[in-house]
Tab-separated table of C-alpha atoms in Angstrom:
chain	number	residue	atom	x	y	z
A	1	MET	CA	-5.597	-10.285	2.679
A	2	GLN	CA	-8.587	-11.900	4.331
A	3	GLY	CA	-8.613	-9.043	6.827
A	4	TYR	CA	-8.837	-6.485	4.029
A	5	VAL	CA	-11.741	-8.449	2.536
A	6	ASP	CA	-13.494	-8.878	5.907
A	7	ARG	CA	-13.228	-5.127	6.582
A	8	GLN	CA	-14.735	-4.479	3.133
A	9	GLN	CA	-11.644	-2.617	1.988
A	10	TYR	CA	-10.744	-4.887	-0.933
A	11	PRO	CA	-13.302	-6.907	-2.926
A	12	GLY	CA	-10.815	-9.717	-3.480
A	13	CYS	CA	-7.101	-10.155	-3.950
A	14	SER	CA	-4.262	-12.587	-4.617
A	15	VAL	CA	-0.524	-12.764	-4.030
A	16	LEU	CA	2.116	-14.865	-5.769
A	17	VAL	CA	5.695	-15.226	-4.517
A	18	ALA	CA	8.606	-16.899	-6.318
A	19	GLN	CA	12.129	-17.345	-5.000
A	20	GLY	CA	15.054	-18.543	-7.047
A	21	GLY	CA	12.703	-19.212	-9.943
A	22	ALA	CA	10.343	-21.512	-8.016
A	23	GLU	CA	6.896	-20.681	-6.684
A	24	VAL	CA	6.969	-20.635	-2.889
A	25	TYR	CA	3.613	-19.097	-1.963
A	26	TYR	CA	0.201	-18.320	-3.424
A	27	ALA	CA	-2.995	-17.185	-1.695
A	28	GLN	CA	-6.304	-15.613	-2.678
A	29	ALA	CA	-9.267	-14.131	-0.835
A	30	GLY	CA	-12.621	-12.510	-1.543
A	31	LEU	CA	-14.586	-11.853	-4.705
A	32	ARG	CA	-13.923	-10.591	-8.211
A	33	ASP	CA	-17.505	-9.322	-8.444
A	34	ILE	CA	-19.435	-8.590	-5.266
A	35	ALA	CA	-22.943	-8.357	-6.713
A	36	SER	CA	-22.766	-11.765	-8.362
A	37	GLY	CA	-20.693	-13.390	-5.602
A	38	LEU	CA	-18.073	-14.653	-8.063
A	39	PRO	CA	-14.870	-15.635	-6.242
A	40	TRP	CA	-11.472	-14.092	-6.812
A	41	GLU	CA	-9.413	-16.876	-8.374
A	42	ARG	CA	-5.898	-17.429	-9.598
A	43	ASP	CA	-6.901	-16.886	-13.236
A	44	THR	CA	-8.920	-13.712	-12.547
A	45	VAL	CA	-8.218	-11.049	-15.185
A	46	ALA	CA	-7.539	-7.616	-13.665
A	47	ARG	CA	-6.680	-4.076	-14.747
A	48	ILE	CA	-2.979	-3.617	-14.042
A	49	TYR	CA	-2.971	0.116	-14.957
A	50	SER	CA	0.524	1.549	-14.350
A	51	MET	CA	2.135	-1.870	-14.092
A	52	THR	CA	1.917	-1.509	-17.881
A	53	LYS	CA	4.709	1.091	-17.658
A	54	PRO	CA	7.623	-1.319	-17.054
A	55	ILE	CA	6.472	-3.398	-20.050
A	56	THR	CA	6.354	-0.337	-22.335
A	57	SER	CA	9.714	0.827	-21.009
A	58	LEU	CA	11.208	-2.556	-21.799
A	59	GLY	CA	9.733	-2.259	-25.292
A	60	LEU	CA	11.666	0.924	-25.958
A	61	MET	CA	14.839	-0.603	-24.516
A	62	LEU	CA	14.515	-3.484	-27.006
A	63	LEU	CA	14.695	-0.846	-29.753
A	64	VAL	CA	17.648	0.838	-28.027
A	65	GLU	CA	19.426	-2.521	-27.820
A	66	ARG	CA	18.963	-2.967	-31.577
A	67	GLY	CA	20.499	0.432	-32.302
A	68	LEU	CA	17.268	1.891	-33.686
A	69	VAL	CA	17.068	4.805	-31.229
A	70	HIS	CA	19.027	6.455	-28.417
A	71	LEU	CA	17.630	7.808	-25.155
A	72	ASP	CA	18.819	11.395	-25.605
A	73	ALA	CA	16.752	11.775	-28.787
A	74	PRO	CA	14.063	14.472	-28.499
A	75	VAL	CA	10.523	13.144	-28.706
A	76	SER	CA	9.875	15.590	-31.559
A	77	ASP	CA	12.028	13.379	-33.802
A	78	PHE	CA	9.176	10.856	-33.679
A	79	ILE	CA	6.094	12.962	-32.855
A	80	PRO	CA	6.408	16.254	-34.818
A	81	SER	CA	3.637	17.919	-32.778
A	82	PHE	CA	6.197	18.284	-29.955
A	83	ALA	CA	8.511	20.398	-32.129
A	84	ASP	CA	7.470	23.810	-30.750
A	85	THR	CA	7.404	22.914	-27.085
A	86	ARG	CA	6.633	25.537	-24.472
A	87	CYS	CA	6.625	25.204	-20.689
A	88	LEU	CA	5.009	27.198	-17.902
A	89	VAL	CA	7.127	29.992	-16.453
A	90	PRO	CA	8.005	29.529	-12.758
A	91	ASP	CA	5.044	30.317	-10.477
A	92	ALA	CA	2.664	30.618	-13.438
A	93	SER	CA	-0.953	31.216	-12.483
A	94	ASP	CA	-2.440	30.773	-15.950
A	95	LEU	CA	-1.964	28.314	-18.812
A	96	SER	CA	-0.943	31.170	-21.112
A	97	GLN	CA	2.137	32.079	-19.034
A	98	THR	CA	4.725	30.085	-20.953
A	99	GLU	CA	8.188	30.281	-22.460
A	100	PRO	CA	9.942	28.251	-25.171
A	101	CYS	CA	11.842	25.152	-24.039
A	102	ALA	CA	13.506	22.113	-25.568
A	103	PRO	CA	11.275	19.122	-26.287
A	104	PRO	CA	11.718	16.388	-23.675
A	105	THR	CA	14.045	13.534	-24.478
A	106	LEU	CA	13.012	9.893	-24.473
A	107	HIS	CA	15.012	9.425	-21.274
A	108	GLN	CA	13.101	12.237	-19.577
A	109	LEU	CA	9.795	10.700	-20.679
A	110	LEU	CA	10.819	7.320	-19.248
A	111	THR	CA	11.940	8.773	-15.907
A	112	HIS	CA	9.054	11.247	-15.316
A	113	THR	CA	11.326	14.283	-15.608
A	114	SER	CA	9.854	15.468	-18.924
A	115	GLY	CA	7.540	18.243	-17.712
A	116	LEU	CA	4.428	16.246	-18.614
A	117	SER	CA	1.879	15.488	-15.909
A	118	TYR	CA	-1.255	13.472	-15.115
A	119	SER	CA	-4.826	14.731	-14.925
A	120	PHE	CA	-5.059	13.697	-11.258
A	121	ASN	CA	-2.010	15.717	-10.175
A	122	PRO	CA	-2.373	19.242	-8.777
A	123	GLY	CA	-1.507	22.159	-11.038
A	124	ILE	CA	-2.551	24.197	-14.066
A	125	VAL	CA	-1.524	21.683	-16.729
A	126	SER	CA	-3.181	18.829	-14.856
A	127	LYS	CA	-6.442	20.788	-14.692
A	128	ALA	CA	-6.293	21.366	-18.449
A	129	MET	CA	-5.810	17.632	-18.928
A	130	ARG	CA	-8.819	16.887	-16.694
A	131	ASP	CA	-10.973	19.385	-18.558
A	132	ALA	CA	-10.051	17.820	-21.917
A	133	LYS	CA	-10.153	14.249	-20.541
A	134	LEU	CA	-6.587	13.625	-21.713
A	135	ASP	CA	-5.884	10.553	-19.619
A	136	PHE	CA	-5.346	7.759	-22.188
A	137	SER	CA	-8.327	5.890	-20.751
A	138	PRO	CA	-9.982	3.091	-22.766
A	139	GLY	CA	-12.383	4.355	-25.400
A	140	THR	CA	-12.564	5.554	-28.999
A	141	ARG	CA	-9.501	7.818	-29.000
A	142	THR	CA	-6.300	6.346	-30.367
A	143	LEU	CA	-2.806	6.642	-28.936
A	144	ALA	CA	-1.647	8.800	-31.856
A	145	GLN	CA	-4.548	11.250	-31.497
A	146	THR	CA	-4.109	11.667	-27.752
A	147	ALA	CA	-0.334	12.102	-28.018
A	148	ASP	CA	-0.862	15.022	-30.406
A	149	GLU	CA	-3.435	16.573	-28.040
A	150	ILE	CA	-0.985	16.293	-25.136
A	151	ALA	CA	1.691	17.976	-27.256
A	152	ALA	CA	-0.601	20.982	-27.749
A	153	LEU	CA	-0.463	21.761	-24.012
A	154	PRO	CA	2.516	23.454	-22.355
A	155	LEU	CA	4.779	21.418	-20.110
A	156	ALA	CA	4.344	21.895	-16.364
A	157	PHE	CA	8.064	22.675	-15.966
A	158	ARG	CA	11.283	22.760	-17.950
A	159	PRO	CA	12.362	19.195	-18.852
A	160	GLY	CA	14.932	17.728	-16.473
A	161	SER	CA	14.328	20.217	-13.670
A	162	ARG	CA	11.869	18.166	-11.562
A	163	TRP	CA	10.206	14.783	-11.124
A	164	GLU	CA	6.469	14.517	-11.676
A	165	TYR	CA	4.470	11.350	-12.315
A	166	SER	CA	3.150	11.672	-15.847
A	167	VAL	CA	1.816	10.292	-19.115
A	168	GLY	CA	5.393	10.261	-20.417
A	169	ILE	CA	5.408	6.492	-20.865
A	170	ASP	CA	2.150	6.705	-22.831
A	171	ILE	CA	4.055	8.991	-25.186
A	172	ILE	CA	6.862	6.397	-25.267
A	173	GLY	CA	4.240	3.905	-26.435
A	174	ARG	CA	3.542	6.122	-29.438
A	175	VAL	CA	7.289	6.444	-30.104
A	176	ILE	CA	7.500	2.634	-30.200
A	177	GLU	CA	4.717	2.600	-32.797
A	178	VAL	CA	6.522	5.141	-34.985
A	179	ILE	CA	9.887	3.357	-34.832
A	180	SER	CA	8.565	-0.185	-35.205
A	181	GLY	CA	5.832	0.511	-37.740
A	182	GLN	CA	3.463	-1.582	-35.626
A	183	THR	CA	0.589	-0.711	-33.334
A	184	LEU	CA	1.627	-0.970	-29.704
A	185	ASP	CA	-0.569	-4.012	-29.085
A	186	ALA	CA	0.975	-5.836	-32.070
A	187	PHE	CA	4.509	-4.881	-30.937
A	188	PHE	CA	3.821	-6.141	-27.414
A	189	GLU	CA	2.401	-9.418	-28.692
A	190	THR	CA	5.283	-10.178	-31.051
A	191	GLU	CA	8.174	-8.805	-28.987
A	192	ILE	CA	7.279	-9.239	-25.285
A	193	LEU	CA	3.986	-10.885	-24.351
A	194	GLY	CA	4.179	-13.679	-26.903
A	195	PRO	CA	7.807	-14.646	-26.240
A	196	LEU	CA	7.185	-14.646	-22.461
A	197	GLY	CA	4.016	-16.736	-22.788
A	198	MET	CA	1.836	-13.934	-21.401
A	199	THR	CA	-1.156	-15.100	-23.452
A	200	GLU	CA	-3.813	-13.510	-21.219
A	201	THR	CA	-2.396	-9.982	-21.005
A	202	ARG	CA	-3.673	-7.502	-23.606
A	203	PHE	CA	-5.143	-3.997	-24.028
A	204	ARG	CA	-8.572	-5.591	-24.479
A	205	VAL	CA	-10.007	-8.357	-22.288
A	206	PRO	CA	-8.582	-11.430	-24.074
A	207	ALA	CA	-11.008	-13.611	-25.992
A	208	GLY	CA	-12.441	-16.355	-23.833
A	209	THR	CA	-11.584	-14.661	-20.519
A	210	GLY	CA	-14.555	-12.300	-20.149
A	211	ASP	CA	-16.172	-14.483	-17.490
A	212	ARG	CA	-12.981	-14.151	-15.430
A	213	PHE	CA	-12.652	-10.363	-15.672
A	214	ALA	CA	-12.967	-8.559	-12.317
A	215	SER	CA	-15.063	-5.497	-11.532
A	216	LEU	CA	-13.364	-2.332	-10.233
A	217	TYR	CA	-14.270	-0.658	-6.926
A	218	THR	CA	-13.498	2.581	-5.065
A	219	PRO	CA	-14.003	3.884	-1.512
A	220	LEU	CA	-14.436	7.432	-2.846
A	221	ALA	CA	-17.751	9.192	-3.337
A	222	GLY	CA	-16.668	10.667	-6.685
A	223	GLU	CA	-14.419	9.480	-9.468
A	224	ALA	CA	-11.964	6.770	-8.434
A	225	PHE	CA	-9.050	8.665	-10.022
A	226	ASP	CA	-9.920	12.097	-8.632
A	227	LEU	CA	-7.106	12.263	-6.092
A	228	ASN	CA	-7.698	15.981	-5.595
A	229	ALA	CA	-11.110	15.304	-4.030
A	230	LYS	CA	-10.487	12.388	-1.694
A	231	ALA	CA	-13.786	12.529	0.184
A	232	GLU	CA	-14.792	9.016	1.176
A	233	GLY	CA	-18.197	7.723	0.244
A	234	GLY	CA	-20.588	5.817	2.441
A	235	ASP	CA	-19.771	2.593	0.564
A	236	SER	CA	-16.166	1.438	0.964
A	237	LEU	CA	-16.561	-0.818	-2.096
A	238	ARG	CA	-18.574	1.197	-4.599
A	239	GLN	CA	-18.443	-0.386	-8.031
A	240	THR	CA	-16.978	2.009	-10.591
A	241	ASP	CA	-16.430	-0.276	-13.614
A	242	HIS	CA	-18.478	-3.451	-14.023
A	243	ALA	CA	-16.774	-6.462	-15.565
A	244	ASP	CA	-19.497	-6.992	-18.173
A	245	GLY	CA	-19.884	-3.408	-19.412
A	246	SER	CA	-16.256	-2.309	-19.097
A	247	PRO	CA	-14.698	-0.328	-21.968
A	248	TYR	CA	-11.763	-2.759	-21.762
A	249	HIS	CA	-13.810	-5.198	-23.833
A	250	ASP	CA	-13.678	-2.943	-26.901
A	251	THR	CA	-11.149	-0.118	-26.731
A	252	ASN	CA	-9.117	1.604	-29.429
A	253	MET	CA	-6.659	3.054	-26.912
A	254	HIS	CA	-3.332	1.283	-26.458
A	255	SER	CA	-2.145	3.040	-23.322
A	256	GLY	CA	1.497	2.218	-22.682
A	257	GLY	CA	1.179	3.981	-19.348
A	258	GLY	CA	-1.802	2.106	-17.969
A	259	GLY	CA	-3.870	0.125	-20.455
A	260	LEU	CA	-3.164	-3.579	-19.970
A	261	VAL	CA	-5.349	-6.189	-18.306
A	262	GLY	CA	-4.037	-9.616	-17.374
A	263	THR	CA	-3.551	-12.413	-14.856
A	264	ILE	CA	-1.217	-12.721	-11.897
A	265	ASP	CA	0.644	-15.681	-13.409
A	266	ASP	CA	1.254	-13.727	-16.601
A	267	TYR	CA	2.753	-10.820	-14.692
A	268	LEU	CA	4.986	-13.143	-12.677
A	269	LYS	CA	6.529	-14.229	-15.996
A	270	PHE	CA	7.433	-10.608	-16.692
A	271	ALA	CA	8.773	-10.060	-13.161
A	272	GLU	CA	10.857	-13.230	-13.356
A	273	MET	CA	12.318	-12.087	-16.660
A	274	LEU	CA	13.445	-8.874	-14.957
A	275	ARG	CA	14.899	-10.782	-12.021
A	276	ASP	CA	16.575	-13.482	-14.082
A	277	GLY	CA	18.618	-11.499	-16.581
A	278	GLY	CA	16.224	-11.179	-19.496
A	279	ARG	CA	15.760	-14.872	-20.339
A	280	GLY	CA	16.843	-14.290	-23.924
A	281	LEU	CA	14.309	-11.518	-24.486
A	282	VAL	CA	16.755	-8.730	-23.677
A	283	SER	CA	20.387	-8.748	-22.579
A	284	PRO	CA	21.328	-8.755	-18.873
A	285	HIS	CA	23.300	-5.560	-19.504
A	286	ILE	CA	20.209	-3.689	-20.711
A	287	LEU	CA	18.211	-4.929	-17.706
A	288	SER	CA	20.935	-3.848	-15.302
A	289	PHE	CA	20.894	-0.413	-16.934
A	290	MET	CA	17.096	-0.195	-16.613
A	291	MET	CA	17.022	-1.176	-12.956
A	292	ARG	CA	19.578	1.391	-11.763
A	293	ASN	CA	18.661	4.817	-10.414
A	294	HIS	CA	18.586	7.318	-13.292
A	295	LEU	CA	17.957	10.399	-11.136
A	296	THR	CA	20.596	12.609	-9.509
A	297	GLY	CA	19.324	11.519	-6.074
A	298	ASP	CA	16.111	10.086	-4.715
A	299	ILE	CA	12.681	11.120	-6.012
A	300	ALA	CA	12.091	13.344	-2.985
A	301	SER	CA	15.182	15.420	-3.825
A	302	MET	CA	13.662	16.433	-7.175
A	303	GLY	CA	10.822	18.488	-5.704
A	304	PRO	CA	7.808	16.420	-6.719
A	305	SER	CA	4.310	17.681	-6.022
A	306	SER	CA	2.533	14.799	-7.733
A	307	PHE	CA	0.957	11.490	-6.842
A	308	ALA	CA	3.323	8.496	-7.082
A	309	GLU	CA	2.835	4.737	-6.787
A	310	GLN	CA	5.775	4.453	-4.347
A	311	PRO	CA	7.390	6.303	-1.441
A	312	MET	CA	9.673	9.111	-2.566
A	313	ASP	CA	12.265	9.204	0.236
A	314	GLY	CA	15.067	6.715	-0.269
A	315	MET	CA	13.623	5.714	-3.651
A	316	GLY	CA	15.216	6.369	-6.997
A	317	PHE	CA	13.689	5.822	-10.404
A	318	GLY	CA	15.042	3.707	-13.236
A	319	ILE	CA	13.625	2.990	-16.662
A	320	GLY	CA	9.957	2.291	-15.942
A	321	GLY	CA	10.087	1.565	-12.221
A	322	ALA	CA	11.273	2.596	-8.771
A	323	VAL	CA	14.591	1.486	-7.282
A	324	VAL	CA	15.242	1.199	-3.544
A	325	LEU	CA	18.319	3.259	-2.657
A	326	ASP	CA	17.968	3.058	1.135
A	327	PRO	CA	15.269	0.878	2.751
A	328	ALA	CA	15.583	2.831	6.007
A	329	ARG	CA	14.792	6.153	4.351
A	330	ALA	CA	11.956	4.525	2.396
A	331	ARG	CA	10.633	3.216	5.745
A	332	VAL	CA	9.720	-0.142	4.187
A	333	PRO	CA	11.693	-3.339	4.878
A	334	GLY	CA	13.394	-4.535	1.723
A	335	SER	CA	16.707	-4.796	-0.078
A	336	LYS	CA	18.829	-2.164	-1.731
A	337	GLY	CA	18.191	-2.514	-5.452
A	338	ASP	CA	14.571	-3.717	-5.200
A	339	PHE	CA	12.827	-2.764	-8.476
A	340	SER	CA	9.079	-2.221	-8.361
A	341	TRP	CA	5.976	-0.405	-9.471
A	342	GLY	CA	2.238	-0.526	-8.901
A	343	GLY	CA	-1.057	0.276	-10.568
A	344	MET	CA	-3.929	2.594	-9.681
A	345	ALA	CA	-6.188	-0.379	-8.814
A	346	SER	CA	-3.754	-1.209	-5.952
A	347	THR	CA	-1.836	-3.919	-7.821
A	348	PHE	CA	1.891	-4.122	-7.046
A	349	PHE	CA	5.034	-6.042	-7.913
A	350	TRP	CA	8.682	-6.044	-6.975
A	351	VAL	CA	11.802	-8.033	-7.710
A	352	ASP	CA	14.488	-8.389	-5.046
A	353	PRO	CA	17.926	-9.226	-6.521
A	354	VAL	CA	19.441	-9.939	-3.104
A	355	HIS	CA	16.962	-12.642	-2.075
A	356	GLU	CA	16.052	-13.704	-5.657
A	357	LEU	CA	12.395	-12.804	-5.063
A	358	SER	CA	9.603	-11.916	-7.456
A	359	VAL	CA	6.344	-10.884	-5.769
A	360	VAL	CA	3.062	-9.917	-7.478
A	361	PHE	CA	-0.089	-8.675	-5.708
A	362	PHE	CA	-3.433	-8.253	-7.477
A	363	THR	CA	-6.661	-6.590	-6.396
A	364	GLN	CA	-9.123	-4.093	-7.956
A	365	LEU	CA	-9.547	-1.024	-5.763
A	366	ALA	CA	-8.806	2.523	-6.920
A	367	PRO	CA	-7.072	4.683	-5.920
A	368	SER	CA	-3.991	2.773	-4.835
A	369	SER	CA	-3.293	5.300	-2.080
A	370	SER	CA	-6.346	4.078	-0.120
A	371	TYR	CA	-4.548	1.623	2.205
A	372	PRO	CA	-0.935	0.740	3.180
A	373	ALA	CA	-1.147	-2.817	1.827
A	374	ARG	CA	2.054	-2.585	-0.211
A	375	SER	CA	4.340	-1.733	2.690
A	376	GLN	CA	2.563	-4.336	4.822
A	377	LEU	CA	3.085	-6.995	2.159
A	378	LYS	CA	6.800	-6.198	1.821
A	379	ALA	CA	7.211	-6.444	5.590
A	380	LEU	CA	5.414	-9.806	5.678
A	381	VAL	CA	7.556	-11.241	2.882
A	382	GLN	CA	10.746	-9.950	4.452
A	383	GLY	CA	9.709	-11.392	7.802
A	384	ALA	CA	9.106	-14.799	6.233
A	385	LEU	CA	12.661	-15.052	4.847
A	386	THR	CA	14.900	-17.495	6.692
């Protein structure tokens, strides 16, 4: 980590490792804000972006466990604007070239096989999302409003036919609101974050933690999330969201796909819950179901053309996270059954059921595809096992 900081690739970072329920390693390096020289510390609050997805996915599974919903239900049962779904015809060259199709199911939304996409992916639908700024970013739009705007676009492909990283779990967040009758932030606080003691993880920078909130940096000359224009800038650590003026201090958006900010110790509590059978929050049987591969093969076999937070060869996808099917094909040392996901600011976590490990890595550099830190970290942890 110090090497990444010294080479001016990461502003600052931290790693926390637990084994068998006990902390075995913690380290930090660098700064949470370069201009002010503030150090990166254990209680630094960071944007976890897509590491929100496993939390939202668990939220829906709590409702499944209570018999309030089933995974094969079409999303239109909860968001009527999806009722008349259309998808692009194969090899479409224009957004108008569509045909009717079934609305995606909740399972397809959770596993990125729904036909939805992301604005930073290649393709016609993704471009339309970029043009309309439909990315569930913090601001004045609400989750309900943006979900309806997404529903007005065609799907990129027929649901179930491919894998493409998408805003599907943002839509799941809206489904949770409809079923529970609560806003997503209230549901999280009462059902997940509160019970786990994750008191400093919220959609807005938690009260009293603003002086610990990190700034966000990018090595790109343009927008940090514009993965289709990856030209590097002259500054490898260009500030793209300052801690003081960040929209995360006052946002109306509750993005279940990427909206939470929090601390590394908070996220370890979530990871340990996944590793340790639910800890009374959810049954071990539901967790086992979530952390299995829900695809017909690995991600690579489903023809993806999108960005992903993980390798695609030898990796399956469960409910809200990736599952290692074959470490050799994934080309990263690890255990079969490792469950993991990362965030666009290069954060990462995994749980290893074989070695009883929970590992969480925090930094604030977007995009997460900039450096191979995740595979390096897994190799280091594996090499340290005795």
